[in-house]
Amino acid sequence: MLLLFGEFLDVLSDVGDPHADTMYFDSDKLLLIAGPCSLENAEICRAAAEVLAGLREKHAELNIVFKGSFDKANRTSLESKRGPGIEQGLELLAMIKQDFAFPVVTDIHLPEQCEQVGAVCDVLQIPAFLCRQTDLLVAAAKTGCVVNVKKGQFLSPHEMQFVVNKLEGAGAAEIWQTERGTAFGYQNLVVDMRSFSMMKALGHPAVFDATHSVQLPGAAGGKSGGQREYVPALARAALAAGADGLFMETHPDPANALSDGPSQIPLSEFPALIESCLHIWQATR
């Protein structure tokens, strides 16, 4: 049964700060941030969580965080669907935490969202387009949650130093940096495999967003296209290059997903892909 958002907050008030003294990154495990692009509905969230739970049971070396967005606030077109909204989205994430015992992450877009989202989520994610927004970074850091910041498509890996400095200066408890490709001409992205060494040198884990890196931004007539066929090669290459984790979006039926369908991995194919990535991660250790 879906736990109502208000009920979840009542539980949190009884147990105190859920993030106190908690470290979510484990260097002895492959970090996997996975789930649907948009939270959409309970059926899709549960389907993804069940597959992830099966992977967790089979592979003790995986450190899985469930992801999903309550609002796709940077859609290409005004007419594009954006998701369930903050209240319903947090209810869905609370359900995943309660029923599957996964830590959860979602995007935030405004400083005033941080406290509400941080009451449910273990990790707050800064979207790539907002990675230099000082007020947003500071508000996220002050929640005590992990902050996963996506490197902007317009930034070099070296420029992440200034993003990290803001988060450290605001007292972030734990910082993850995520590479999601760099703008390469119009409507295309390229991944520089040197990024992982460069960002890890800043003292925080570097994650590879394998599904957003194959996007073709704005290339599908008012929405983004994508080339999911390149996700496996890029994911394995990133791990070989030293990435500490993977971010991947998966959906039971990508063709009918609310957002980013061309980039998402079909849920039926997801376990085999992750197992192949684990082989690469294990070989590099």
PDB file of C-alpha atoms in Angstrom:
ATOM      1  CA  MET A   1       0.000   0.000   0.000  1.00  0.00           C
ATOM      2  CA  LEU A   2       1.258   3.489  -0.834  1.00  0.00           C
ATOM      3  CA  LEU A   3       2.447   5.299   2.282  1.00  0.00           C
ATOM      4  CA  LEU A   4       0.972   8.800   2.321  1.00  0.00           C
ATOM      5  CA  PHE A   5       3.550  11.587   2.365  1.00  0.00           C
ATOM      6  CA  GLY A   6       2.244  13.023   5.635  1.00  0.00           C
ATOM      7  CA  GLU A   7       2.400   9.615   7.300  1.00  0.00           C
ATOM      8  CA  PHE A   8       5.966   9.168   6.121  1.00  0.00           C
ATOM      9  CA  LEU A   9       6.971  12.497   7.662  1.00  0.00           C
ATOM     10  CA  ASP A  10       5.368  11.390  10.962  1.00  0.00           C
ATOM     11  CA  VAL A  11       7.574   8.285  10.919  1.00  0.00           C
ATOM     12  CA  LEU A  12      10.657  10.400  10.259  1.00  0.00           C
ATOM     13  CA  SER A  13       9.854  12.696  13.170  1.00  0.00           C
ATOM     14  CA  ASP A  14       9.884   9.672  15.491  1.00  0.00           C
ATOM     15  CA  VAL A  15      13.273   8.363  14.361  1.00  0.00           C
ATOM     16  CA  GLY A  16      15.128  11.694  14.094  1.00  0.00           C
ATOM     17  CA  ASP A  17      17.475  12.741  11.301  1.00  0.00           C
ATOM     18  CA  PRO A  18      17.572   9.793   8.858  1.00  0.00           C
ATOM     19  CA  HIS A  19      20.808  11.066   7.314  1.00  0.00           C
ATOM     20  CA  ALA A  20      22.848  11.562  10.467  1.00  0.00           C
ATOM     21  CA  ASP A  21      26.291   9.923  10.294  1.00  0.00           C
ATOM     22  CA  THR A  22      25.288   7.910   7.205  1.00  0.00           C
ATOM     23  CA  MET A  23      27.696   7.428   4.312  1.00  0.00           C
ATOM     24  CA  TYR A  24      26.120   6.004   1.193  1.00  0.00           C
ATOM     25  CA  PHE A  25      29.147   5.558  -1.067  1.00  0.00           C
ATOM     26  CA  ASP A  26      31.098   2.326  -0.529  1.00  0.00           C
ATOM     27  CA  SER A  27      34.344   2.027  -2.485  1.00  0.00           C
ATOM     28  CA  ASP A  28      34.121  -1.768  -2.228  1.00  0.00           C
ATOM     29  CA  LYS A  29      30.861  -1.823  -4.191  1.00  0.00           C
ATOM     30  CA  LEU A  30      29.740  -0.607  -7.597  1.00  0.00           C
ATOM     31  CA  LEU A  31      27.349   2.274  -7.105  1.00  0.00           C
ATOM     32  CA  LEU A  32      24.264   1.858  -9.301  1.00  0.00           C
ATOM     33  CA  ILE A  33      21.733   4.681  -9.487  1.00  0.00           C
ATOM     34  CA  ALA A  34      18.802   3.293 -11.450  1.00  0.00           C
ATOM     35  CA  GLY A  35      15.089   3.584 -12.064  1.00  0.00           C
ATOM     36  CA  PRO A  36      12.661   5.214 -14.502  1.00  0.00           C
ATOM     37  CA  CYS A  37      13.267   8.702 -15.852  1.00  0.00           C
ATOM     38  CA  SER A  38       9.921   9.999 -14.572  1.00  0.00           C
ATOM     39  CA  LEU A  39       8.281   8.410 -11.551  1.00  0.00           C
ATOM     40  CA  GLU A  40       5.063   8.196 -13.614  1.00  0.00           C
ATOM     41  CA  ASN A  41       3.063   5.831 -11.368  1.00  0.00           C
ATOM     42  CA  ALA A  42       3.309   3.094  -8.723  1.00  0.00           C
ATOM     43  CA  GLU A  43       3.156   0.236 -11.232  1.00  0.00           C
ATOM     44  CA  ILE A  44       6.218   1.390 -13.158  1.00  0.00           C
ATOM     45  CA  CYS A  45       8.154   2.238  -9.982  1.00  0.00           C
ATOM     46  CA  ARG A  46       7.446  -1.161  -8.441  1.00  0.00           C
ATOM     47  CA  ALA A  47       8.349  -3.012 -11.633  1.00  0.00           C
ATOM     48  CA  ALA A  48      11.743  -1.298 -11.735  1.00  0.00           C
ATOM     49  CA  ALA A  49      12.319  -1.779  -8.001  1.00  0.00           C
ATOM     50  CA  GLU A  50      11.575  -5.503  -8.234  1.00  0.00           C
ATOM     51  CA  VAL A  51      14.223  -5.945 -10.940  1.00  0.00           C
ATOM     52  CA  LEU A  52      16.714  -3.925  -8.887  1.00  0.00           C
ATOM     53  CA  ALA A  53      15.908  -5.986  -5.798  1.00  0.00           C
ATOM     54  CA  GLY A  54      16.686  -9.142  -7.778  1.00  0.00           C
ATOM     55  CA  LEU A  55      20.057  -7.687  -8.786  1.00  0.00           C
ATOM     56  CA  ARG A  56      20.807  -6.736  -5.175  1.00  0.00           C
ATOM     57  CA  GLU A  57      20.013 -10.263  -3.984  1.00  0.00           C
ATOM     58  CA  LYS A  58      22.201 -11.848  -6.665  1.00  0.00           C
ATOM     59  CA  HIS A  59      25.150  -9.433  -6.553  1.00  0.00           C
ATOM     60  CA  ALA A  60      26.361  -8.390  -3.113  1.00  0.00           C
ATOM     61  CA  GLU A  61      28.917  -6.078  -4.716  1.00  0.00           C
ATOM     62  CA  LEU A  62      26.191  -3.722  -5.985  1.00  0.00           C
ATOM     63  CA  ASN A  63      25.253  -0.611  -4.004  1.00  0.00           C
ATOM     64  CA  ILE A  64      21.872   0.342  -5.479  1.00  0.00           C
ATOM     65  CA  VAL A  65      20.061   3.666  -5.167  1.00  0.00           C
ATOM     66  CA  PHE A  66      16.579   3.936  -6.694  1.00  0.00           C
ATOM     67  CA  LYS A  67      16.016   7.046  -8.823  1.00  0.00           C
ATOM     68  CA  GLY A  68      13.048   8.776 -10.382  1.00  0.00           C
ATOM     69  CA  SER A  69      12.026  12.368 -11.141  1.00  0.00           C
ATOM     70  CA  PHE A  70       8.839  13.950  -9.805  1.00  0.00           C
ATOM     71  CA  ASP A  71       9.166  16.845 -12.258  1.00  0.00           C
ATOM     72  CA  LYS A  72      10.972  17.010 -15.591  1.00  0.00           C
ATOM     73  CA  ALA A  73      11.326  20.764 -15.327  1.00  0.00           C
ATOM     74  CA  ASN A  74      13.619  21.237 -18.336  1.00  0.00           C
ATOM     75  CA  ARG A  75      11.537  19.565 -21.032  1.00  0.00           C
ATOM     76  CA  THR A  76      12.134  20.877 -24.551  1.00  0.00           C
ATOM     77  CA  SER A  77       8.522  21.865 -25.198  1.00  0.00           C
ATOM     78  CA  LEU A  78       5.871  23.577 -23.075  1.00  0.00           C
ATOM     79  CA  GLU A  79       3.437  20.842 -24.148  1.00  0.00           C
ATOM     80  CA  SER A  80       5.627  17.981 -22.851  1.00  0.00           C
ATOM     81  CA  LYS A  81       4.411  16.026 -19.834  1.00  0.00           C
ATOM     82  CA  ARG A  82       6.498  16.699 -16.735  1.00  0.00           C
ATOM     83  CA  GLY A  83       5.627  13.963 -14.242  1.00  0.00           C
ATOM     84  CA  PRO A  84       3.514  13.406 -11.121  1.00  0.00           C
ATOM     85  CA  GLY A  85       4.597  16.506  -9.183  1.00  0.00           C
ATOM     86  CA  ILE A  86       6.354  16.827  -5.862  1.00  0.00           C
ATOM     87  CA  GLU A  87       3.680  15.473  -3.497  1.00  0.00           C
ATOM     88  CA  GLN A  88       2.804  12.336  -5.459  1.00  0.00           C
ATOM     89  CA  GLY A  89       6.420  11.850  -6.458  1.00  0.00           C
ATOM     90  CA  LEU A  90       7.604  11.834  -2.856  1.00  0.00           C
ATOM     91  CA  GLU A  91       4.819   9.405  -1.945  1.00  0.00           C
ATOM     92  CA  LEU A  92       6.095   7.034  -4.641  1.00  0.00           C
ATOM     93  CA  LEU A  93       9.679   7.329  -3.407  1.00  0.00           C
ATOM     94  CA  ALA A  94       8.543   6.784   0.178  1.00  0.00           C
ATOM     95  CA  MET A  95       6.767   3.634  -0.981  1.00  0.00           C
ATOM     96  CA  ILE A  96       9.977   2.332  -2.580  1.00  0.00           C
ATOM     97  CA  LYS A  97      11.927   3.030   0.616  1.00  0.00           C
ATOM     98  CA  GLN A  98       9.322   1.291   2.760  1.00  0.00           C
ATOM     99  CA  ASP A  99       8.679  -1.746   0.570  1.00  0.00           C
ATOM    100  CA  PHE A 100      12.116  -2.372  -0.960  1.00  0.00           C
ATOM    101  CA  ALA A 101      14.542  -0.761   1.528  1.00  0.00           C
ATOM    102  CA  PHE A 102      16.393   1.161  -1.180  1.00  0.00           C
ATOM    103  CA  PRO A 103      17.877   4.590  -0.571  1.00  0.00           C
ATOM    104  CA  VAL A 104      16.256   6.965  -3.063  1.00  0.00           C
ATOM    105  CA  VAL A 105      17.277   9.983  -5.131  1.00  0.00           C
ATOM    106  CA  THR A 106      15.370  12.589  -7.107  1.00  0.00           C
ATOM    107  CA  ASP A 107      16.078  15.879  -8.870  1.00  0.00           C
ATOM    108  CA  ILE A 108      15.512  19.224  -7.206  1.00  0.00           C
ATOM    109  CA  HIS A 109      15.078  22.447  -9.131  1.00  0.00           C
ATOM    110  CA  LEU A 110      14.513  25.184  -6.549  1.00  0.00           C
ATOM    111  CA  PRO A 111      16.168  25.914  -3.170  1.00  0.00           C
ATOM    112  CA  GLU A 112      12.784  25.852  -1.427  1.00  0.00           C
ATOM    113  CA  GLN A 113      12.244  22.223  -2.503  1.00  0.00           C
ATOM    114  CA  CYS A 114      15.308  20.934  -0.678  1.00  0.00           C
ATOM    115  CA  GLU A 115      13.923  20.607   2.842  1.00  0.00           C
ATOM    116  CA  GLN A 116      10.732  18.846   1.735  1.00  0.00           C
ATOM    117  CA  VAL A 117      12.517  16.475  -0.629  1.00  0.00           C
ATOM    118  CA  GLY A 118      15.341  15.873   1.850  1.00  0.00           C
ATOM    119  CA  ALA A 119      12.827  14.630   4.420  1.00  0.00           C
ATOM    120  CA  VAL A 120      12.194  11.605   2.163  1.00  0.00           C
ATOM    121  CA  CYS A 121      15.209  11.216  -0.104  1.00  0.00           C
ATOM    122  CA  ASP A 122      18.680  10.091   0.873  1.00  0.00           C
ATOM    123  CA  VAL A 123      20.299  11.772  -2.122  1.00  0.00           C
ATOM    124  CA  LEU A 124      19.372  15.095  -3.713  1.00  0.00           C
ATOM    125  CA  GLN A 125      20.305  15.429  -7.376  1.00  0.00           C
ATOM    126  CA  ILE A 126      21.282  18.710  -9.003  1.00  0.00           C
ATOM    127  CA  PRO A 127      20.343  18.668 -12.711  1.00  0.00           C
ATOM    128  CA  ALA A 128      23.144  19.394 -15.171  1.00  0.00           C
ATOM    129  CA  PHE A 129      21.624  22.660 -16.375  1.00  0.00           C
ATOM    130  CA  LEU A 130      21.528  23.900 -12.746  1.00  0.00           C
ATOM    131  CA  CYS A 131      24.939  22.738 -11.552  1.00  0.00           C
ATOM    132  CA  ARG A 132      26.234  26.305 -11.112  1.00  0.00           C
ATOM    133  CA  GLN A 133      23.167  27.623  -9.254  1.00  0.00           C
ATOM    134  CA  THR A 134      24.748  28.637  -5.958  1.00  0.00           C
ATOM    135  CA  ASP A 135      21.560  28.970  -3.899  1.00  0.00           C
ATOM    136  CA  LEU A 136      20.378  25.528  -5.010  1.00  0.00           C
ATOM    137  CA  LEU A 137      23.728  23.892  -4.215  1.00  0.00           C
ATOM    138  CA  VAL A 138      23.902  25.511  -0.780  1.00  0.00           C
ATOM    139  CA  ALA A 139      20.325  24.577   0.127  1.00  0.00           C
ATOM    140  CA  ALA A 140      20.892  20.975  -0.950  1.00  0.00           C
ATOM    141  CA  ALA A 141      24.118  20.729   1.058  1.00  0.00           C
ATOM    142  CA  LYS A 142      22.438  22.016   4.209  1.00  0.00           C
ATOM    143  CA  THR A 143      19.866  19.197   4.262  1.00  0.00           C
ATOM    144  CA  GLY A 144      22.496  16.642   5.344  1.00  0.00           C
ATOM    145  CA  CYS A 145      21.608  14.466   2.335  1.00  0.00           C
ATOM    146  CA  VAL A 146      24.126  13.213  -0.167  1.00  0.00           C
ATOM    147  CA  VAL A 147      24.290  15.648  -3.092  1.00  0.00           C
ATOM    148  CA  ASN A 148      24.728  14.116  -6.546  1.00  0.00           C
ATOM    149  CA  VAL A 149      25.556  16.911  -8.963  1.00  0.00           C
ATOM    150  CA  LYS A 150      25.412  16.348 -12.709  1.00  0.00           C
ATOM    151  CA  LYS A 151      28.239  18.005 -14.637  1.00  0.00           C
ATOM    152  CA  GLY A 152      26.742  20.528 -17.028  1.00  0.00           C
ATOM    153  CA  GLN A 153      26.974  19.751 -20.723  1.00  0.00           C
ATOM    154  CA  PHE A 154      28.714  23.129 -21.002  1.00  0.00           C
ATOM    155  CA  LEU A 155      31.448  22.450 -18.414  1.00  0.00           C
ATOM    156  CA  SER A 156      34.860  20.857 -18.662  1.00  0.00           C
ATOM    157  CA  PRO A 157      35.675  18.276 -15.965  1.00  0.00           C
ATOM    158  CA  HIS A 158      38.167  20.724 -14.421  1.00  0.00           C
ATOM    159  CA  GLU A 159      35.398  23.284 -13.855  1.00  0.00           C
ATOM    160  CA  MET A 160      33.651  20.890 -11.493  1.00  0.00           C
ATOM    161  CA  GLN A 161      36.189  22.111  -8.918  1.00  0.00           C
ATOM    162  CA  PHE A 162      34.121  25.263  -8.439  1.00  0.00           C
ATOM    163  CA  VAL A 163      30.883  23.306  -8.069  1.00  0.00           C
ATOM    164  CA  VAL A 164      32.512  21.026  -5.501  1.00  0.00           C
ATOM    165  CA  ASN A 165      33.931  24.049  -3.671  1.00  0.00           C
ATOM    166  CA  LYS A 166      30.427  25.478  -3.254  1.00  0.00           C
ATOM    167  CA  LEU A 167      29.076  22.204  -1.863  1.00  0.00           C
ATOM    168  CA  GLU A 168      32.030  21.725   0.478  1.00  0.00           C
ATOM    169  CA  GLY A 169      31.789  25.325   1.653  1.00  0.00           C
ATOM    170  CA  ALA A 170      28.107  24.820   2.470  1.00  0.00           C
ATOM    171  CA  GLY A 171      28.927  21.719   4.541  1.00  0.00           C
ATOM    172  CA  ALA A 172      27.704  18.939   2.252  1.00  0.00           C
ATOM    173  CA  ALA A 173      27.893  15.622   4.095  1.00  0.00           C
ATOM    174  CA  GLU A 174      28.734  13.619   0.964  1.00  0.00           C
ATOM    175  CA  ILE A 175      29.208  14.641  -2.670  1.00  0.00           C
ATOM    176  CA  TRP A 176      28.912  12.599  -5.857  1.00  0.00           C
ATOM    177  CA  GLN A 177      29.817  13.975  -9.288  1.00  0.00           C
ATOM    178  CA  THR A 178      28.128  12.626 -12.392  1.00  0.00           C
ATOM    179  CA  GLU A 179      29.407  12.869 -15.954  1.00  0.00           C
ATOM    180  CA  ARG A 180      26.585  13.012 -18.520  1.00  0.00           C
ATOM    181  CA  GLY A 181      28.355  14.041 -21.707  1.00  0.00           C
ATOM    182  CA  THR A 182      29.508  17.350 -23.155  1.00  0.00           C
ATOM    183  CA  ALA A 183      27.825  19.341 -25.917  1.00  0.00           C
ATOM    184  CA  PHE A 184      29.469  18.508 -29.238  1.00  0.00           C
ATOM    185  CA  GLY A 185      28.054  20.730 -31.929  1.00  0.00           C
ATOM    186  CA  TYR A 186      24.306  20.894 -32.302  1.00  0.00           C
ATOM    187  CA  GLN A 187      22.076  18.202 -30.743  1.00  0.00           C
ATOM    188  CA  ASN A 188      24.869  15.813 -29.894  1.00  0.00           C
ATOM    189  CA  LEU A 189      26.948  14.842 -26.861  1.00  0.00           C
ATOM    190  CA  VAL A 190      30.356  13.255 -26.490  1.00  0.00           C
ATOM    191  CA  VAL A 191      31.894  11.601 -23.422  1.00  0.00           C
ATOM    192  CA  ASP A 192      35.516  12.348 -22.551  1.00  0.00           C
ATOM    193  CA  MET A 193      36.771   9.275 -20.699  1.00  0.00           C
ATOM    194  CA  ARG A 194      39.430  11.414 -18.992  1.00  0.00           C
ATOM    195  CA  SER A 195      36.605  13.028 -16.999  1.00  0.00           C
ATOM    196  CA  PHE A 196      36.536  10.320 -14.363  1.00  0.00           C
ATOM    197  CA  SER A 197      40.185  10.701 -13.403  1.00  0.00           C
ATOM    198  CA  MET A 198      39.866  14.486 -13.429  1.00  0.00           C
ATOM    199  CA  MET A 199      36.753  14.581 -11.259  1.00  0.00           C
ATOM    200  CA  LYS A 200      37.950  11.888  -8.854  1.00  0.00           C
ATOM    201  CA  ALA A 201      41.046  14.038  -8.277  1.00  0.00           C
ATOM    202  CA  LEU A 202      38.685  16.548  -6.631  1.00  0.00           C
ATOM    203  CA  GLY A 203      38.256  14.075  -3.785  1.00  0.00           C
ATOM    204  CA  HIS A 204      34.751  12.777  -4.442  1.00  0.00           C
ATOM    205  CA  PRO A 205      33.325   9.786  -6.373  1.00  0.00           C
ATOM    206  CA  ALA A 206      32.705  10.120 -10.102  1.00  0.00           C
ATOM    207  CA  VAL A 207      29.631   8.445 -11.604  1.00  0.00           C
ATOM    208  CA  PHE A 208      28.747   7.940 -15.271  1.00  0.00           C
ATOM    209  CA  ASP A 209      25.243   8.735 -16.507  1.00  0.00           C
ATOM    210  CA  ALA A 210      25.125   6.253 -19.349  1.00  0.00           C
ATOM    211  CA  THR A 211      21.603   6.948 -20.552  1.00  0.00           C
ATOM    212  CA  HIS A 212      21.595  10.759 -20.648  1.00  0.00           C
ATOM    213  CA  SER A 213      24.961  10.655 -22.405  1.00  0.00           C
ATOM    214  CA  VAL A 214      23.333   9.065 -25.455  1.00  0.00           C
ATOM    215  CA  GLN A 215      20.633  11.720 -25.705  1.00  0.00           C
ATOM    216  CA  LEU A 216      20.255  13.805 -28.838  1.00  0.00           C
ATOM    217  CA  PRO A 217      19.036  17.013 -27.151  1.00  0.00           C
ATOM    218  CA  GLY A 218      16.047  18.570 -28.869  1.00  0.00           C
ATOM    219  CA  ALA A 219      16.584  16.435 -31.968  1.00  0.00           C
ATOM    220  CA  ALA A 220      13.197  14.723 -32.116  1.00  0.00           C
ATOM    221  CA  GLY A 221      10.843  17.534 -33.050  1.00  0.00           C
ATOM    222  CA  GLY A 222      10.263  19.360 -29.750  1.00  0.00           C
ATOM    223  CA  LYS A 223      11.751  16.629 -27.578  1.00  0.00           C
ATOM    224  CA  SER A 224      15.070  14.871 -27.123  1.00  0.00           C
ATOM    225  CA  GLY A 225      16.014  11.827 -29.150  1.00  0.00           C
ATOM    226  CA  GLY A 226      18.452   9.175 -28.054  1.00  0.00           C
ATOM    227  CA  GLN A 227      20.607   6.236 -29.110  1.00  0.00           C
ATOM    228  CA  ARG A 228      20.241   3.595 -26.415  1.00  0.00           C
ATOM    229  CA  GLU A 229      22.211   1.098 -28.524  1.00  0.00           C
ATOM    230  CA  TYR A 230      25.391   2.876 -27.407  1.00  0.00           C
ATOM    231  CA  VAL A 231      24.665   2.694 -23.667  1.00  0.00           C
ATOM    232  CA  PRO A 232      26.383  -0.692 -23.063  1.00  0.00           C
ATOM    233  CA  ALA A 233      29.624   0.285 -24.796  1.00  0.00           C
ATOM    234  CA  LEU A 234      29.847   3.642 -23.057  1.00  0.00           C
ATOM    235  CA  ALA A 235      28.967   2.208 -19.636  1.00  0.00           C
ATOM    236  CA  ARG A 236      31.628  -0.470 -19.866  1.00  0.00           C
ATOM    237  CA  ALA A 237      34.198   2.014 -21.182  1.00  0.00           C
ATOM    238  CA  ALA A 238      33.500   4.392 -18.294  1.00  0.00           C
ATOM    239  CA  LEU A 239      34.063   1.657 -15.726  1.00  0.00           C
ATOM    240  CA  ALA A 240      37.283   0.648 -17.456  1.00  0.00           C
ATOM    241  CA  ALA A 241      38.326   4.320 -17.298  1.00  0.00           C
ATOM    242  CA  GLY A 242      37.764   4.425 -13.540  1.00  0.00           C
ATOM    243  CA  ALA A 243      34.172   5.512 -12.928  1.00  0.00           C
ATOM    244  CA  ASP A 244      32.979   4.676  -9.410  1.00  0.00           C
ATOM    245  CA  GLY A 245      29.396   4.064 -10.396  1.00  0.00           C
ATOM    246  CA  LEU A 246      26.723   4.083 -13.064  1.00  0.00           C
ATOM    247  CA  PHE A 247      23.522   6.067 -13.461  1.00  0.00           C
ATOM    248  CA  MET A 248      21.037   4.367 -15.784  1.00  0.00           C
ATOM    249  CA  GLU A 249      17.378   4.859 -16.520  1.00  0.00           C
ATOM    250  CA  THR A 250      15.210   1.843 -17.235  1.00  0.00           C
ATOM    251  CA  HIS A 251      11.536   1.404 -18.076  1.00  0.00           C
ATOM    252  CA  PRO A 252       9.223  -1.561 -18.768  1.00  0.00           C
ATOM    253  CA  ASP A 253       8.152  -0.011 -22.069  1.00  0.00           C
ATOM    254  CA  PRO A 254      10.507   2.782 -23.190  1.00  0.00           C
ATOM    255  CA  ALA A 255       8.539   3.451 -26.368  1.00  0.00           C
ATOM    256  CA  ASN A 256       5.654   4.655 -24.208  1.00  0.00           C
ATOM    257  CA  ALA A 257       7.667   6.282 -21.418  1.00  0.00           C
ATOM    258  CA  LEU A 258       6.594   9.745 -20.351  1.00  0.00           C
ATOM    259  CA  SER A 259      10.100  11.106 -20.981  1.00  0.00           C
ATOM    260  CA  ASP A 260      13.480  10.062 -22.438  1.00  0.00           C
ATOM    261  CA  GLY A 261      12.116   6.869 -23.954  1.00  0.00           C
ATOM    262  CA  PRO A 262      14.786   6.632 -26.702  1.00  0.00           C
ATOM    263  CA  SER A 263      17.559   6.648 -24.087  1.00  0.00           C
ATOM    264  CA  GLN A 264      16.101   4.319 -21.464  1.00  0.00           C
ATOM    265  CA  ILE A 265      17.041   0.647 -21.271  1.00  0.00           C
ATOM    266  CA  PRO A 266      14.144  -1.822 -21.517  1.00  0.00           C
ATOM    267  CA  LEU A 267      13.657  -3.314 -18.067  1.00  0.00           C
ATOM    268  CA  SER A 268      13.818  -6.854 -19.490  1.00  0.00           C
ATOM    269  CA  GLU A 269      17.372  -6.169 -20.741  1.00  0.00           C
ATOM    270  CA  PHE A 270      18.608  -4.392 -17.647  1.00  0.00           C
ATOM    271  CA  PRO A 271      19.934  -7.302 -15.521  1.00  0.00           C
ATOM    272  CA  ALA A 272      22.126  -8.674 -18.315  1.00  0.00           C
ATOM    273  CA  LEU A 273      23.553  -5.217 -18.987  1.00  0.00           C
ATOM    274  CA  ILE A 274      24.417  -4.656 -15.325  1.00  0.00           C
ATOM    275  CA  GLU A 275      26.026  -8.075 -15.030  1.00  0.00           C
ATOM    276  CA  SER A 276      28.244  -7.318 -18.035  1.00  0.00           C
ATOM    277  CA  CYS A 277      29.220  -4.021 -16.428  1.00  0.00           C
ATOM    278  CA  LEU A 278      30.045  -5.778 -13.165  1.00  0.00           C
ATOM    279  CA  HIS A 279      32.555  -7.961 -15.004  1.00  0.00           C
ATOM    280  CA  ILE A 280      34.400  -4.846 -16.204  1.00  0.00           C
ATOM    281  CA  TRP A 281      34.275  -3.208 -12.775  1.00  0.00           C
ATOM    282  CA  GLN A 282      35.645  -6.350 -11.140  1.00  0.00           C
ATOM    283  CA  ALA A 283      38.436  -6.664 -13.707  1.00  0.00           C
ATOM    284  CA  THR A 284      39.663  -3.122 -13.046  1.00  0.00           C
ATOM    285  CA  ARG A 285      39.972  -3.593  -9.284  1.00  0.00           C
TER     286      ARG A 285
END
